[in-house]
Each structure stands twice: as C-alpha cells, then as structure tokens.
Amino acid sequence: MGKTSDLTAVQKTIIDTLHKEGKTQKVIAKEAGCSQSSVSKHINRQAKGRKKCGRKKCTSSRDNRTLQRIVTTNPFKNVGEIHKEWTAAGVSASRTTTRRLMKDMGFRCRIPCVKPLLNMKQCKKRLAWAKDKKDWTDAEWSKVMFSDESMFCISFGNQGPRVWRKSGEAQNPRCMRSSVKFPPSVMVWGAMSSAGVGPLCFLRSRVNAAVYQEVLEHFMLPAADQLYGDADFTFQQDLAPAHSAKTTSTWFKDHGIPVLDWPANSPDLNPIENLWGIVKRRMQYARPNNAEELKTTIRATWALITPEQCHRLIESMPRRITAVIEAKGAPTKY
C-alpha cells in the first residue's frame, strides 16, 4: 500500500466522494485500493485544509515577480549579481534560493546565440536574394563551391558571458549577443561542396586583394579540380573588401569562373559556417600549446569531414532560404 503522497488523483477523488457519502474508512480503503491509514491521513489533511507540509516560503509572490523582472531586464548577469540586486530591493534570501527560484521560473544558464548585425537595407537585400533563389534545386546548389575564412583560438574554453533564458528563447533578440569581429588568432581559409572539402589555407597576414588572389590561385583552383574535375561550378564568397575588389573580379573573369551573387553579412546562409562549427566542437577538448600545434589539430579534424556531411549541409540550402523569406530577411537560426 502506498503512502498518502502516493495516492493518485483518482484515488483521492474516490476517497472524497465516499467520505461525503458517510462510508467508513475501511470500506473506502477497499474501494480506493489503498491502506486505511492512507485514507485516514488524507481525510484529516482535507479537514485541516492543509495541502502540504514543509518550511514556509521566505519570499512572497511580489518578491518573485521582482526577481523575474531583474532577470528579464538583464539576462547576462550572473547569479551573484542578480542576487545582490534582488536583496538590495529588500528581499531576504540566500544565493541558493535565488538560483532555485530562477530555475523554478524556467530560466536556464546557456551560452548565447550569436547573430550578425543587419540593418534594414541589408535585410531587404537578403529577402530579395532569397526570393530569387527559392526555386533552385539540390542539383543546382551542388554546383556551388562555398568558401569562407574562420578564426581558431588556442583556448576554446572562453566563450564569453552566459545568458539566463527560458526554453524556446534561444532566438529571442534579448538573449542573443551581436558579433562583429572574431578574436585574433589563427585564420583559416577553406572551401566545400556537396562532394567534400578542399585543402585548407592558413593565412599569415592581413587578407588584402593580392593575398586573397594568391589563395585562389594556390588553394581554390586545386580544390575545384579535386571536387569538380572538368565540370563547371560557381564560386561563392562573402562581400569582404578583398573579395569584392576590382582586381579580384578581374581575376575571376580571366579564369572564367562565375561568382555567385551573395547578400552582405549573411553567415547563416553559408553551409561552410556549420562545417567550421563541427570542426570547432570536435576540437573543444584539444589543448594546443602554440599556433603550430593548433594548425596540426585543425588539419587533422578537417580531414575527418566526410562527403556525406557536406552533402547534407548543401541539401539544407532550400530550408535556409525558406527561413530567410519567413523572417523577412532577418537573421535565422542557421
């Protein structure tokens, strides 16, 4: 037989109903399928109007609303800062109580999502671009070679301040941090298609038009031969100054390589960004001691990327475009 706290809602209803009819506790226990002591305790508890036992709460509903307002107003504060502000408002509670109540309210401490900074003009251009490409098939996207640069840090532990948010608030602008520049470290250029990845290029200096054209000559062209052979392809790049320079455009024309038009500040549309994310997650427990060890780790991890992974990412392009259209050009979760 279960304890009083183990009684189901059905059992409690049966006990209440039969007790009102004047039945004895022995009869009620038999009908409800529980012990007579459980019936007695439930009836006594109901008679006293006592729903549950335990220590009285040290905060009121008003105190709890104050705490929720503090967290919602500035979700990037840590527990200590939130607790200090809450107690300064006249609430007497421990730090443990503060954390527990925040958890009861549905707040969880998470690493914030990062979104690109977009103005209204850029959003409109993204939307127009997405509408223009919405009918592209997987076969058409498989002919595109996606490229990008990415920064890799020696320390992967420092991911910035965390944010207090509830379930489903990951894309809430209030819970996101804006990203403009990567922290200085090893910069890597890479390319991918639905057939796999090309060779990596570690950039030693600031990327200007001349440096970028050397990367294209010595790394992009070999990647194209590796991934496409003699087949035609379209090259994708973002609108970085070195990419959009006149001399770079001339280089592409001289080599007969078409370049895909691309909206500004749109990493969420580029599947290679997800590939960089995969590489960095696999390297999160690596602890290189210097830049050379970091490069070795990046090369080894990049070599583990399979064509199947690349193909799945390329297949996500129609979904990315649909998401941009639904968001009216605003940043998406990709």
mmCIF file of C-alpha atoms in Angstrom:
data_model
loop_
_atom_site.group_PDB
_atom_site.id
_atom_site.type_symbol
_atom_site.label_atom_id
_atom_site.label_comp_id
_atom_site.label_asym_id
_atom_site.label_seq_id
_atom_site.Cartn_x
_atom_site.Cartn_y
_atom_site.Cartn_z
ATOM 1 C CA MET A 1 0.000 0.000 0.000
ATOM 2 C CA GLY A 2 1.241 3.477 -0.852
ATOM 3 C CA LYS A 3 1.681 6.461 1.397
ATOM 4 C CA THR A 4 -0.668 9.417 1.367
ATOM 5 C CA SER A 5 1.651 11.282 -1.001
ATOM 6 C CA ASP A 6 1.499 8.281 -3.390
ATOM 7 C CA LEU A 7 -2.268 8.414 -3.812
ATOM 8 C CA THR A 8 -3.358 9.068 -7.354
ATOM 9 C CA ALA A 9 -5.832 11.767 -8.304
ATOM 10 C CA VAL A 10 -8.433 9.056 -8.972
ATOM 11 C CA GLN A 11 -7.917 7.501 -5.540
ATOM 12 C CA LYS A 12 -8.225 10.880 -3.841
ATOM 13 C CA THR A 13 -11.448 11.572 -5.713
ATOM 14 C CA ILE A 14 -12.887 8.186 -4.670
ATOM 15 C CA ILE A 15 -11.942 8.804 -1.034
ATOM 16 C CA ASP A 16 -13.505 12.291 -1.013
ATOM 17 C CA THR A 17 -16.690 11.060 -2.681
ATOM 18 C CA LEU A 18 -17.222 8.052 -0.397
ATOM 19 C CA HIS A 19 -16.332 10.091 2.702
ATOM 20 C CA LYS A 20 -19.069 12.592 1.841
ATOM 21 C CA GLU A 21 -21.487 9.663 1.476
ATOM 22 C CA GLY A 22 -20.675 8.626 5.039
ATOM 23 C CA LYS A 23 -18.824 5.409 4.242
ATOM 24 C CA THR A 24 -16.415 4.004 6.799
ATOM 25 C CA GLN A 25 -12.690 4.283 6.272
ATOM 26 C CA LYS A 26 -12.407 0.507 5.940
ATOM 27 C CA VAL A 27 -14.908 0.478 3.080
ATOM 28 C CA ILE A 28 -13.279 3.497 1.443
ATOM 29 C CA ALA A 29 -9.843 1.879 1.634
ATOM 30 C CA LYS A 30 -11.180 -1.246 -0.060
ATOM 31 C CA GLU A 31 -12.876 0.727 -2.841
ATOM 32 C CA ALA A 32 -9.897 3.032 -3.421
ATOM 33 C CA GLY A 33 -7.356 0.223 -3.322
ATOM 34 C CA CYS A 34 -5.155 1.734 -0.624
ATOM 35 C CA SER A 35 -4.433 1.312 3.076
ATOM 36 C CA GLN A 36 -6.864 2.507 5.748
ATOM 37 C CA SER A 37 -4.137 4.711 7.256
ATOM 38 C CA SER A 38 -3.724 6.482 3.911
ATOM 39 C CA VAL A 39 -7.460 7.140 3.824
ATOM 40 C CA SER A 40 -7.375 8.472 7.396
ATOM 41 C CA LYS A 41 -4.427 10.781 6.722
ATOM 42 C CA HIS A 42 -5.997 12.115 3.533
ATOM 43 C CA ILE A 43 -9.324 12.841 5.248
ATOM 44 C CA ASN A 44 -7.587 14.541 8.194
ATOM 45 C CA ARG A 45 -5.469 16.633 5.873
ATOM 46 C CA GLN A 46 -8.510 17.727 3.924
ATOM 47 C CA ALA A 47 -10.337 18.559 7.138
ATOM 48 C CA LYS A 48 -7.494 20.782 8.337
ATOM 49 C CA GLY A 49 -7.218 22.443 4.941
ATOM 50 C CA ARG A 50 -3.539 21.587 4.852
ATOM 51 C CA LYS A 51 -2.320 20.882 1.332
ATOM 52 C CA LYS A 52 1.304 20.138 2.123
ATOM 53 C CA CYS A 53 3.851 20.347 4.883
ATOM 54 C CA GLY A 54 7.326 21.846 4.883
ATOM 55 C CA ARG A 55 9.106 25.041 5.692
ATOM 56 C CA LYS A 56 7.261 28.277 4.957
ATOM 57 C CA LYS A 57 8.486 30.147 1.885
ATOM 58 C CA CYS A 58 10.794 33.053 2.659
ATOM 59 C CA THR A 59 9.694 35.063 -0.385
ATOM 60 C CA SER A 60 6.330 36.370 -1.455
ATOM 61 C CA SER A 61 4.771 36.426 -4.913
ATOM 62 C CA ARG A 62 5.757 40.074 -5.154
ATOM 63 C CA ASP A 63 9.387 39.192 -4.356
ATOM 64 C CA ASN A 64 9.326 36.518 -7.046
ATOM 65 C CA ARG A 65 7.969 38.959 -9.608
ATOM 66 C CA THR A 66 10.786 41.348 -8.717
ATOM 67 C CA LEU A 67 13.336 38.581 -9.304
ATOM 68 C CA GLN A 68 11.812 37.679 -12.661
ATOM 69 C CA ARG A 69 11.881 41.330 -13.712
ATOM 70 C CA ILE A 70 15.579 41.611 -12.785
ATOM 71 C CA VAL A 71 16.497 38.523 -14.800
ATOM 72 C CA THR A 72 14.388 39.559 -17.787
ATOM 73 C CA THR A 73 15.769 43.103 -17.819
ATOM 74 C CA ASN A 74 19.404 41.979 -17.895
ATOM 75 C CA PRO A 75 19.715 38.244 -18.628
ATOM 76 C CA PHE A 76 23.513 38.430 -18.996
ATOM 77 C CA LYS A 77 24.090 38.993 -15.256
ATOM 78 C CA ASN A 78 25.465 36.095 -13.238
ATOM 79 C CA VAL A 79 23.714 34.656 -10.169
ATOM 80 C CA GLY A 80 25.807 36.726 -7.752
ATOM 81 C CA GLU A 81 24.903 39.995 -9.465
ATOM 82 C CA ILE A 82 21.223 39.058 -9.685
ATOM 83 C CA HIS A 83 21.169 38.025 -6.016
ATOM 84 C CA LYS A 84 22.834 41.275 -4.962
ATOM 85 C CA GLU A 85 20.310 43.390 -6.881
ATOM 86 C CA TRP A 86 17.393 41.331 -5.558
ATOM 87 C CA THR A 87 18.424 41.609 -1.909
ATOM 88 C CA ALA A 88 19.060 45.324 -2.425
ATOM 89 C CA ALA A 89 15.345 45.570 -3.217
ATOM 90 C CA GLY A 90 14.554 44.445 0.352
ATOM 91 C CA VAL A 91 14.295 40.681 -0.147
ATOM 92 C CA SER A 92 15.866 38.387 2.446
ATOM 93 C CA ALA A 93 17.000 35.232 0.618
ATOM 94 C CA SER A 94 20.169 33.236 0.126
ATOM 95 C CA ARG A 95 22.049 32.876 -3.139
ATOM 96 C CA THR A 96 20.938 29.244 -3.302
ATOM 97 C CA THR A 97 17.313 30.325 -3.012
ATOM 98 C CA THR A 98 17.860 32.850 -5.788
ATOM 99 C CA ARG A 99 19.238 30.191 -8.130
ATOM 100 C CA ARG A 100 16.476 27.710 -7.212
ATOM 101 C CA LEU A 101 13.693 30.237 -7.832
ATOM 102 C CA MET A 102 15.224 31.220 -11.172
ATOM 103 C CA LYS A 103 15.231 27.550 -12.131
ATOM 104 C CA ASP A 104 11.612 27.165 -10.981
ATOM 105 C CA MET A 105 10.685 30.139 -13.193
ATOM 106 C CA GLY A 106 12.111 28.268 -16.174
ATOM 107 C CA PHE A 107 15.395 30.165 -16.560
ATOM 108 C CA ARG A 108 18.478 28.185 -17.570
ATOM 109 C CA CYS A 109 22.055 29.433 -17.902
ATOM 110 C CA ARG A 110 23.078 28.979 -21.539
ATOM 111 C CA ILE A 111 25.726 30.173 -23.978
ATOM 112 C CA PRO A 112 24.012 32.907 -26.037
ATOM 113 C CA CYS A 113 23.459 32.505 -29.751
ATOM 114 C CA VAL A 114 25.372 34.907 -31.950
ATOM 115 C CA LYS A 115 23.642 36.874 -34.690
ATOM 116 C CA PRO A 116 25.100 39.131 -37.387
ATOM 117 C CA LEU A 117 24.370 42.836 -37.268
ATOM 118 C CA LEU A 118 21.955 43.702 -40.088
ATOM 119 C CA ASN A 119 20.364 46.995 -40.982
ATOM 120 C CA MET A 120 17.047 47.388 -42.792
ATOM 121 C CA LYS A 121 18.679 47.772 -46.212
ATOM 122 C CA GLN A 122 20.645 44.545 -45.767
ATOM 123 C CA CYS A 123 17.517 42.680 -44.657
ATOM 124 C CA LYS A 124 15.691 43.784 -47.803
ATOM 125 C CA LYS A 125 18.573 42.630 -49.994
ATOM 126 C CA ARG A 126 18.675 39.275 -48.188
ATOM 127 C CA LEU A 127 14.957 38.841 -48.722
ATOM 128 C CA ALA A 128 15.217 39.710 -52.431
ATOM 129 C CA TRP A 129 18.147 37.301 -52.818
ATOM 130 C CA ALA A 130 16.248 34.502 -51.086
ATOM 131 C CA LYS A 131 13.179 35.002 -53.270
ATOM 132 C CA ASP A 132 15.385 34.895 -56.368
ATOM 133 C CA LYS A 133 16.985 31.594 -55.273
ATOM 134 C CA LYS A 134 13.923 29.901 -53.753
ATOM 135 C CA ASP A 135 13.380 27.665 -56.803
ATOM 136 C CA TRP A 136 16.948 26.396 -57.008
ATOM 137 C CA THR A 137 17.188 22.611 -56.789
ATOM 138 C CA ASP A 138 19.677 20.494 -54.852
ATOM 139 C CA ALA A 139 21.421 19.749 -58.163
ATOM 140 C CA GLU A 140 21.957 23.474 -58.768
ATOM 141 C CA TRP A 141 23.291 24.043 -55.252
ATOM 142 C CA SER A 142 25.645 21.062 -55.637
ATOM 143 C CA LYS A 143 27.424 23.028 -58.395
ATOM 144 C CA VAL A 144 28.302 25.798 -55.936
ATOM 145 C CA MET A 145 31.641 25.786 -54.116
ATOM 146 C CA PHE A 146 31.181 27.567 -50.783
ATOM 147 C CA SER A 147 34.155 29.294 -49.170
ATOM 148 C CA ASP A 148 34.919 31.304 -46.066
ATOM 149 C CA GLU A 149 37.589 32.273 -43.560
ATOM 150 C CA SER A 150 37.357 31.402 -39.897
ATOM 151 C CA MET A 151 39.334 32.199 -36.755
ATOM 152 C CA PHE A 152 40.524 29.426 -34.439
ATOM 153 C CA CYS A 153 41.624 30.226 -30.892
ATOM 154 C CA ILE A 154 44.166 28.280 -28.899
ATOM 155 C CA SER A 155 41.782 28.326 -25.904
ATOM 156 C CA PHE A 156 38.275 27.079 -26.590
ATOM 157 C CA GLY A 157 37.048 27.433 -23.006
ATOM 158 C CA ASN A 158 36.306 31.169 -23.005
ATOM 159 C CA GLN A 159 33.028 31.558 -24.868
ATOM 160 C CA GLY A 160 32.031 34.864 -23.307
ATOM 161 C CA PRO A 161 29.263 35.654 -20.825
ATOM 162 C CA ARG A 162 26.320 33.303 -20.451
ATOM 163 C CA VAL A 163 22.670 34.292 -20.582
ATOM 164 C CA TRP A 164 19.642 33.375 -18.458
ATOM 165 C CA ARG A 165 16.787 32.354 -20.720
ATOM 166 C CA LYS A 166 13.768 30.087 -20.804
ATOM 167 C CA SER A 167 13.076 27.182 -23.150
ATOM 168 C CA GLY A 168 12.320 28.441 -26.651
ATOM 169 C CA GLU A 169 14.076 31.806 -26.150
ATOM 170 C CA ALA A 170 17.345 30.921 -27.913
ATOM 171 C CA GLN A 171 16.491 33.173 -30.873
ATOM 172 C CA ASN A 172 14.970 35.952 -28.789
ATOM 173 C CA PRO A 173 16.980 39.120 -29.598
ATOM 174 C CA ARG A 174 17.053 39.912 -25.866
ATOM 175 C CA CYS A 175 19.003 36.693 -25.240
ATOM 176 C CA MET A 176 21.489 36.981 -28.098
ATOM 177 C CA ARG A 177 24.794 38.771 -28.419
ATOM 178 C CA SER A 178 25.927 40.542 -31.564
ATOM 179 C CA SER A 179 29.096 39.562 -33.323
ATOM 180 C CA VAL A 180 31.216 41.837 -35.475
ATOM 181 C CA LYS A 181 34.817 40.555 -35.276
ATOM 182 C CA PHE A 182 36.469 37.335 -34.200
ATOM 183 C CA PRO A 183 39.182 37.441 -31.540
ATOM 184 C CA PRO A 184 42.720 37.465 -33.023
ATOM 185 C CA SER A 185 44.168 34.009 -33.585
ATOM 186 C CA VAL A 186 44.921 31.630 -36.461
ATOM 187 C CA MET A 187 42.865 32.476 -39.553
ATOM 188 C CA VAL A 188 41.987 29.664 -41.934
ATOM 189 C CA TRP A 189 40.501 29.706 -45.433
ATOM 190 C CA GLY A 190 38.551 26.694 -46.613
ATOM 191 C CA ALA A 191 36.116 25.558 -49.294
ATOM 192 C CA MET A 192 33.472 22.850 -49.591
ATOM 193 C CA SER A 193 30.896 21.442 -51.981
ATOM 194 C CA SER A 194 28.456 18.556 -51.879
ATOM 195 C CA ALA A 195 31.382 16.310 -52.879
ATOM 196 C CA GLY A 196 33.526 17.125 -49.842
ATOM 197 C CA VAL A 197 36.085 19.652 -48.650
ATOM 198 C CA GLY A 198 39.122 21.211 -50.290
ATOM 199 C CA PRO A 199 42.587 21.913 -48.843
ATOM 200 C CA LEU A 200 42.940 24.458 -46.059
ATOM 201 C CA CYS A 201 44.999 27.633 -46.274
ATOM 202 C CA PHE A 202 46.418 29.225 -43.136
ATOM 203 C CA LEU A 203 46.646 32.972 -43.636
ATOM 204 C CA ARG A 204 49.755 34.569 -42.163
ATOM 205 C CA SER A 205 48.973 38.216 -42.773
ATOM 206 C CA ARG A 206 46.085 40.582 -43.247
ATOM 207 C CA VAL A 207 43.987 39.486 -46.209
ATOM 208 C CA ASN A 208 44.046 42.107 -48.946
ATOM 209 C CA ALA A 209 43.171 41.626 -52.607
ATOM 210 C CA ALA A 210 46.668 40.447 -53.554
ATOM 211 C CA VAL A 211 46.850 37.875 -50.733
ATOM 212 C CA TYR A 212 43.333 36.633 -51.498
ATOM 213 C CA GLN A 213 44.149 36.126 -55.182
ATOM 214 C CA GLU A 214 47.151 34.013 -54.168
ATOM 215 C CA VAL A 215 44.804 31.900 -52.046
ATOM 216 C CA LEU A 216 42.504 31.488 -55.040
ATOM 217 C CA GLU A 217 45.396 30.547 -57.289
ATOM 218 C CA HIS A 218 47.105 28.047 -54.995
ATOM 219 C CA PHE A 219 44.185 26.633 -52.985
ATOM 220 C CA MET A 220 40.834 27.351 -54.646
ATOM 221 C CA LEU A 221 41.803 26.091 -58.087
ATOM 222 C CA PRO A 222 43.229 22.811 -56.704
ATOM 223 C CA ALA A 223 40.061 22.431 -54.618
ATOM 224 C CA ALA A 224 37.955 22.904 -57.762
ATOM 225 C CA ASP A 225 39.955 20.210 -59.585
ATOM 226 C CA GLN A 226 39.539 17.887 -56.601
ATOM 227 C CA LEU A 227 35.819 18.449 -56.126
ATOM 228 C CA TYR A 228 34.558 19.047 -59.667
ATOM 229 C CA GLY A 229 37.195 17.802 -62.077
ATOM 230 C CA ASP A 230 36.361 19.188 -65.525
ATOM 231 C CA ALA A 231 32.737 20.010 -64.615
ATOM 232 C CA ASP A 232 31.507 23.591 -64.394
ATOM 233 C CA PHE A 233 30.957 25.171 -60.988
ATOM 234 C CA THR A 234 30.044 28.501 -59.401
ATOM 235 C CA PHE A 235 32.189 30.009 -56.683
ATOM 236 C CA GLN A 236 30.657 31.530 -53.539
ATOM 237 C CA GLN A 237 32.336 34.155 -51.361
ATOM 238 C CA ASP A 238 31.142 36.846 -48.981
ATOM 239 C CA LEU A 239 31.492 40.579 -49.557
ATOM 240 C CA ALA A 240 34.742 41.148 -47.670
ATOM 241 C CA PRO A 241 36.800 44.014 -49.189
ATOM 242 C CA ALA A 242 39.444 41.633 -50.554
ATOM 243 C CA HIS A 243 36.710 39.516 -52.187
ATOM 244 C CA SER A 244 34.850 42.384 -53.826
ATOM 245 C CA ALA A 245 37.933 44.285 -55.035
ATOM 246 C CA LYS A 246 38.079 45.129 -58.739
ATOM 247 C CA THR A 247 41.323 43.210 -59.209
ATOM 248 C CA THR A 248 39.698 40.120 -57.659
ATOM 249 C CA SER A 249 36.719 40.428 -60.002
ATOM 250 C CA THR A 250 39.166 40.685 -62.893
ATOM 251 C CA TRP A 251 40.926 37.534 -61.675
ATOM 252 C CA PHE A 252 37.686 35.561 -61.784
ATOM 253 C CA LYS A 253 36.865 36.862 -65.277
ATOM 254 C CA ASP A 254 40.342 35.963 -66.551
ATOM 255 C CA HIS A 255 39.939 32.430 -65.212
ATOM 256 C CA GLY A 256 36.368 32.067 -66.485
ATOM 257 C CA ILE A 257 34.912 31.303 -63.050
ATOM 258 C CA PRO A 258 31.380 32.607 -62.335
ATOM 259 C CA VAL A 259 30.826 34.046 -58.860
ATOM 260 C CA LEU A 260 27.519 33.642 -57.034
ATOM 261 C CA ASP A 261 25.945 36.933 -56.007
ATOM 262 C CA TRP A 262 25.783 36.990 -52.216
ATOM 263 C CA PRO A 263 23.931 39.191 -49.679
ATOM 264 C CA ALA A 264 26.049 41.104 -47.180
ATOM 265 C CA ASN A 265 26.541 39.879 -43.615
ATOM 266 C CA SER A 266 24.815 36.525 -44.165
ATOM 267 C CA PRO A 267 26.811 33.735 -42.490
ATOM 268 C CA ASP A 268 23.534 31.945 -41.690
ATOM 269 C CA LEU A 269 23.116 31.252 -45.415
ATOM 270 C CA ASN A 270 26.567 29.735 -45.851
ATOM 271 C CA PRO A 271 26.741 25.995 -45.011
ATOM 272 C CA ILE A 272 30.506 26.140 -44.517
ATOM 273 C CA GLU A 273 29.810 28.110 -41.319
ATOM 274 C CA ASN A 274 28.178 24.951 -39.956
ATOM 275 C CA LEU A 275 31.217 22.996 -41.071
ATOM 276 C CA TRP A 276 33.502 25.330 -39.107
ATOM 277 C CA GLY A 277 31.196 24.770 -36.128
ATOM 278 C CA ILE A 278 31.558 20.993 -36.449
ATOM 279 C CA VAL A 279 35.352 21.286 -36.542
ATOM 280 C CA LYS A 280 35.453 23.582 -33.501
ATOM 281 C CA ARG A 281 33.141 21.335 -31.468
ATOM 282 C CA ARG A 282 35.354 18.356 -32.196
ATOM 283 C CA MET A 283 38.348 20.406 -31.073
ATOM 284 C CA GLN A 284 36.771 21.709 -27.871
ATOM 285 C CA TYR A 285 38.776 19.324 -25.681
ATOM 286 C CA ALA A 286 42.029 19.854 -27.586
ATOM 287 C CA ARG A 287 44.629 21.914 -25.762
ATOM 288 C CA PRO A 288 47.289 23.005 -28.261
ATOM 289 C CA ASN A 289 50.183 24.858 -26.682
ATOM 290 C CA ASN A 290 51.081 27.034 -29.659
ATOM 291 C CA ALA A 291 49.948 28.086 -33.114
ATOM 292 C CA GLU A 292 51.703 25.207 -34.891
ATOM 293 C CA GLU A 293 50.016 22.598 -32.699
ATOM 294 C CA LEU A 294 46.717 24.382 -33.308
ATOM 295 C CA LYS A 295 47.228 24.173 -37.079
ATOM 296 C CA THR A 296 48.031 20.474 -36.836
ATOM 297 C CA THR A 297 44.847 19.858 -34.849
ATOM 298 C CA ILE A 298 42.745 21.839 -37.342
ATOM 299 C CA ARG A 299 44.172 19.900 -40.311
ATOM 300 C CA ALA A 300 43.525 16.548 -38.633
ATOM 301 C CA THR A 301 39.962 17.485 -37.694
ATOM 302 C CA TRP A 302 39.212 18.945 -41.140
ATOM 303 C CA ALA A 303 40.382 15.690 -42.743
ATOM 304 C CA LEU A 304 37.678 13.809 -40.802
ATOM 305 C CA ILE A 305 34.869 15.711 -42.543
ATOM 306 C CA THR A 306 33.045 13.266 -44.827
ATOM 307 C CA PRO A 307 31.371 13.949 -48.200
ATOM 308 C CA GLU A 308 28.094 12.792 -46.630
ATOM 309 C CA GLN A 309 28.257 15.594 -44.062
ATOM 310 C CA CYS A 310 28.935 18.141 -46.799
ATOM 311 C CA HIS A 311 26.095 16.793 -48.930
ATOM 312 C CA ARG A 312 23.633 17.109 -46.041
ATOM 313 C CA LEU A 313 24.690 20.708 -45.448
ATOM 314 C CA ILE A 314 24.270 21.591 -49.128
ATOM 315 C CA GLU A 315 20.812 19.986 -49.059
ATOM 316 C CA SER A 316 19.858 22.457 -46.305
ATOM 317 C CA MET A 317 20.080 25.455 -48.667
ATOM 318 C CA PRO A 318 16.367 25.390 -49.668
ATOM 319 C CA ARG A 319 15.417 25.331 -45.956
ATOM 320 C CA ARG A 320 17.778 28.228 -45.206
ATOM 321 C CA ILE A 321 16.242 30.282 -47.988
ATOM 322 C CA THR A 322 12.718 29.493 -46.798
ATOM 323 C CA ALA A 323 13.705 30.567 -43.277
ATOM 324 C CA VAL A 324 15.044 33.899 -44.558
ATOM 325 C CA ILE A 325 11.838 34.534 -46.503
ATOM 326 C CA GLU A 326 9.705 33.708 -43.462
ATOM 327 C CA ALA A 327 11.885 36.000 -41.322
ATOM 328 C CA LYS A 328 11.586 38.765 -43.966
ATOM 329 C CA GLY A 329 15.344 38.961 -44.342
ATOM 330 C CA ALA A 330 16.188 38.930 -40.636
ATOM 331 C CA PRO A 331 18.921 36.576 -39.262
ATOM 332 C CA THR A 332 17.867 32.946 -38.901
ATOM 333 C CA LYS A 333 18.896 30.096 -36.612
ATOM 334 C CA TYR A 334 21.217 28.550 -39.204
#
